[in-house]
Amino acid sequence: MMRLLPGGMSADGSSGADADLFGLGATVSTMEIDAPVAGRALVVVVDDRTAHGGIDSLGPLVTELLTEAGFLVDASVSVQADEVAIRNALNTAVIGGVDLVISVGGTGMSPRDVTPEATSPVLDRELPGISEALRSSGRVAGSLDAVLSRGVAGVSGSTLVVNLPGSRAAVRDGMATLGPLASRVIGELSGLDE
């Protein structure tokens, strides 16, 4: 993973083309896979420690699960728990034309949990059924993080945007629930372009 510094330079002094896409101080890792089946995706990890160079355990997990579901994951971006930073990352992904943006973390009840507040203004239309399904499946699986999540889901342009809680159990369960729903939404959104 490359830590980008202001001006688009990485910590090792090389230029980082992704810096212009995701703003100053974002941590970006890219993945190269042969061909997308289900669509292009981007992961946004909302975590202060990870955004400041700490170890990211959730981004790789979501990337792995998305790849297994047939998505080409453009990148995993770590941002601090700040509404503007989160909103900028989501808007950049939407403008970049990905089919799916998954944010992980910042959906709880603490004052730093601002992901839903940052996500709502990005959405053209909310899809509350997806959020309800994620909370419901989390309840059945015994994941309190999923049940207590305030995460939202919706469509921005032709991109599906979904908030997941920041725990491994909630991510695993959420991704299992989200897979068929995301495929359906992305298929319908793709049909609108024809």
Short mmCIF file of C-alpha atoms in Angstrom, two decimals:
data_model
loop_
_atom_site.label_atom_id
_atom_site.label_comp_id
_atom_site.label_asym_id
_atom_site.label_seq_id
_atom_site.Cartn_x
_atom_site.Cartn_y
_atom_site.Cartn_z
CA MET A 1 0.00 0.00 0.00
CA MET A 2 1.28 3.44 -0.88
CA ARG A 3 0.87 6.39 1.48
CA LEU A 4 0.34 9.52 -0.56
CA LEU A 5 1.55 12.88 0.65
CA PRO A 6 0.36 16.37 -0.33
CA GLY A 7 1.29 17.16 -3.92
CA GLY A 8 0.77 13.58 -5.09
CA MET A 9 4.13 12.22 -3.93
CA SER A 10 4.37 8.91 -2.14
CA ALA A 11 6.39 8.48 1.02
CA ASP A 12 9.18 6.94 -1.07
CA GLY A 13 9.36 10.07 -3.28
CA SER A 14 7.67 8.62 -6.37
CA SER A 15 4.71 10.39 -7.89
CA GLY A 16 1.32 8.87 -7.20
CA ALA A 17 -1.19 9.28 -10.00
CA ASP A 18 -3.97 8.21 -7.65
CA ALA A 19 -3.32 11.24 -5.41
CA ASP A 20 -5.16 13.55 -7.80
CA LEU A 21 -8.12 11.18 -7.78
CA PHE A 22 -8.55 10.79 -4.06
CA GLY A 23 -7.27 14.02 -2.53
CA LEU A 24 -4.45 14.85 -0.22
CA GLY A 25 -3.42 12.45 2.49
CA ALA A 26 -5.43 9.46 1.26
CA THR A 27 -3.94 5.98 1.39
CA VAL A 28 -4.52 4.12 -1.87
CA SER A 29 -3.78 0.60 -2.97
CA THR A 30 -4.58 -0.64 -6.44
CA MET A 31 -5.43 -4.10 -7.66
CA GLU A 32 -4.91 -5.52 -11.14
CA ILE A 33 -7.21 -8.32 -12.25
CA ASP A 34 -7.82 -9.61 -15.80
CA ALA A 35 -11.48 -8.80 -16.47
CA PRO A 36 -14.50 -7.67 -14.50
CA VAL A 37 -17.53 -9.90 -14.48
CA ALA A 38 -19.96 -8.13 -12.16
CA GLY A 39 -18.56 -4.60 -12.58
CA ARG A 40 -15.97 -2.20 -11.20
CA ALA A 41 -15.83 -1.45 -7.50
CA LEU A 42 -13.99 0.79 -5.06
CA VAL A 43 -13.59 0.32 -1.30
CA VAL A 44 -13.49 3.27 1.09
CA VAL A 45 -12.20 2.39 4.58
CA VAL A 46 -13.21 5.01 7.15
CA ASP A 47 -10.68 4.74 9.95
CA ASP A 48 -8.41 7.39 11.47
CA ARG A 49 -5.55 4.98 12.21
CA THR A 50 -5.57 3.39 8.77
CA ALA A 51 -5.78 6.80 7.07
CA HIS A 52 -2.62 7.81 8.93
CA GLY A 53 -0.60 4.77 7.85
CA GLY A 54 -1.87 2.09 10.23
CA ILE A 55 -2.52 -1.48 9.13
CA ASP A 56 -5.71 -1.89 7.11
CA SER A 57 -7.38 -5.21 7.86
CA LEU A 58 -10.82 -4.41 6.42
CA GLY A 59 -9.92 -3.08 2.96
CA PRO A 60 -8.18 -6.31 1.90
CA LEU A 61 -11.08 -8.37 3.27
CA VAL A 62 -13.70 -6.40 1.31
CA THR A 63 -11.46 -6.48 -1.78
CA GLU A 64 -11.14 -10.26 -1.50
CA LEU A 65 -14.90 -10.73 -1.09
CA LEU A 66 -15.67 -8.39 -4.00
CA THR A 67 -13.15 -10.20 -6.20
CA GLU A 68 -14.76 -13.54 -5.29
CA ALA A 69 -18.10 -12.01 -6.31
CA GLY A 70 -16.65 -11.17 -9.74
CA PHE A 71 -15.86 -7.49 -9.30
CA LEU A 72 -12.77 -5.71 -10.53
CA VAL A 73 -11.66 -3.65 -7.52
CA ASP A 74 -10.05 -0.43 -8.74
CA ALA A 75 -8.65 0.51 -5.33
CA SER A 76 -9.02 0.51 -1.59
CA VAL A 77 -8.91 4.05 -0.19
CA SER A 78 -8.49 4.84 3.51
CA VAL A 79 -9.81 8.14 4.81
CA GLN A 80 -10.14 9.63 8.26
CA ALA A 81 -13.51 9.79 9.99
CA ASP A 82 -14.34 13.22 8.61
CA GLU A 83 -17.49 14.05 6.63
CA VAL A 84 -15.65 16.04 3.97
CA ALA A 85 -12.96 13.37 3.44
CA ILE A 86 -15.57 10.60 3.20
CA ARG A 87 -17.79 12.60 0.85
CA ASN A 88 -14.82 13.47 -1.37
CA ALA A 89 -13.81 9.81 -1.66
CA LEU A 90 -17.37 8.74 -2.50
CA ASN A 91 -17.85 11.55 -5.05
CA THR A 92 -14.51 10.73 -6.68
CA ALA A 93 -15.52 7.08 -7.05
CA VAL A 94 -18.87 8.04 -8.57
CA ILE A 95 -17.24 10.50 -10.99
CA GLY A 96 -14.69 7.78 -11.83
CA GLY A 97 -17.53 5.60 -13.07
CA VAL A 98 -17.32 2.59 -10.77
CA ASP A 99 -20.44 0.45 -10.50
CA LEU A 100 -20.21 -0.12 -6.75
CA VAL A 101 -18.67 1.78 -3.83
CA ILE A 102 -18.50 0.02 -0.48
CA SER A 103 -17.57 2.12 2.53
CA VAL A 104 -16.52 0.29 5.67
CA GLY A 105 -16.63 1.86 9.12
CA GLY A 106 -18.06 4.97 10.71
CA THR A 107 -21.67 3.73 10.88
CA GLY A 108 -22.03 3.39 14.66
CA MET A 109 -23.17 5.76 17.38
CA SER A 110 -20.03 7.61 18.46
CA PRO A 111 -19.48 11.26 17.51
CA ARG A 112 -16.75 10.16 15.04
CA ASP A 113 -19.17 7.83 13.21
CA VAL A 114 -20.20 10.19 10.41
CA THR A 115 -20.26 7.93 7.34
CA PRO A 116 -24.07 7.98 6.91
CA GLU A 117 -24.11 11.77 7.20
CA ALA A 118 -21.34 12.02 4.58
CA THR A 119 -23.02 9.50 2.27
CA SER A 120 -26.60 10.82 2.18
CA PRO A 121 -25.80 14.05 0.27
CA VAL A 122 -23.93 12.00 -2.36
CA LEU A 123 -26.98 9.86 -3.14
CA ASP A 124 -29.57 10.70 -5.77
CA ARG A 125 -31.92 8.04 -4.39
CA GLU A 126 -31.72 5.99 -1.20
CA LEU A 127 -32.40 2.25 -1.30
CA PRO A 128 -33.52 1.59 2.29
CA GLY A 129 -34.31 -2.04 1.52
CA ILE A 130 -30.59 -2.79 1.12
CA SER A 131 -29.73 -1.21 4.47
CA GLU A 132 -32.62 -3.06 6.11
CA ALA A 133 -31.48 -6.37 4.56
CA LEU A 134 -27.92 -5.81 5.83
CA ARG A 135 -29.15 -5.08 9.37
CA SER A 136 -31.58 -8.01 9.28
CA SER A 137 -29.00 -10.54 8.10
CA GLY A 138 -26.57 -9.18 10.70
CA ARG A 139 -29.16 -9.74 13.41
CA VAL A 140 -29.71 -13.34 12.30
CA ALA A 141 -25.92 -13.88 12.22
CA GLY A 142 -25.55 -12.40 15.71
CA SER A 143 -23.50 -9.37 14.62
CA LEU A 144 -24.34 -6.51 16.96
CA ASP A 145 -22.28 -4.13 14.80
CA ALA A 146 -24.54 -4.83 11.85
CA VAL A 147 -27.74 -4.48 13.89
CA LEU A 148 -26.62 -1.16 15.39
CA SER A 149 -25.32 0.22 12.10
CA ARG A 150 -26.80 3.46 10.83
CA GLY A 151 -25.40 2.74 7.37
CA VAL A 152 -27.27 3.84 4.28
CA ALA A 153 -27.38 2.58 0.71
CA GLY A 154 -28.46 4.20 -2.51
CA VAL A 155 -27.70 5.23 -6.04
CA SER A 156 -25.57 8.15 -7.16
CA GLY A 157 -25.70 8.54 -10.93
CA SER A 158 -25.16 4.96 -12.12
CA THR A 159 -23.18 3.89 -9.03
CA LEU A 160 -24.48 1.84 -6.11
CA VAL A 161 -23.10 3.19 -2.80
CA VAL A 162 -23.34 1.05 0.35
CA ASN A 163 -22.13 1.65 3.94
CA LEU A 164 -21.00 -1.38 5.95
CA PRO A 165 -20.01 -1.44 9.63
CA GLY A 166 -16.31 -1.63 10.45
CA SER A 167 -16.03 -5.15 11.89
CA ARG A 168 -14.85 -8.29 10.12
CA ALA A 169 -18.00 -10.25 11.07
CA ALA A 170 -20.32 -7.50 9.81
CA VAL A 171 -18.28 -7.17 6.60
CA ARG A 172 -18.40 -10.91 5.88
CA ASP A 173 -22.13 -11.16 6.55
CA GLY A 174 -22.87 -7.88 4.77
CA MET A 175 -20.99 -8.88 1.64
CA ALA A 176 -22.82 -12.24 1.51
CA THR A 177 -26.15 -10.41 1.71
CA LEU A 178 -25.14 -7.60 -0.63
CA GLY A 179 -23.86 -9.75 -3.51
CA PRO A 180 -27.17 -10.63 -5.22
CA LEU A 181 -28.70 -7.24 -4.38
CA ALA A 182 -25.75 -5.36 -5.90
CA SER A 183 -25.87 -7.49 -9.05
CA ARG A 184 -29.56 -6.72 -9.50
CA VAL A 185 -29.14 -2.96 -8.95
CA ILE A 186 -26.06 -2.73 -11.19
CA GLY A 187 -27.84 -4.71 -13.90
CA GLU A 188 -30.81 -2.36 -13.79
CA LEU A 189 -28.59 0.73 -13.78
CA SER A 190 -26.61 -0.63 -16.73
CA GLY A 191 -29.84 -1.17 -18.65
CA LEU A 192 -30.69 2.51 -18.26
CA ASP A 193 -27.58 3.45 -20.25
CA GLU A 194 -28.70 1.47 -23.32
#
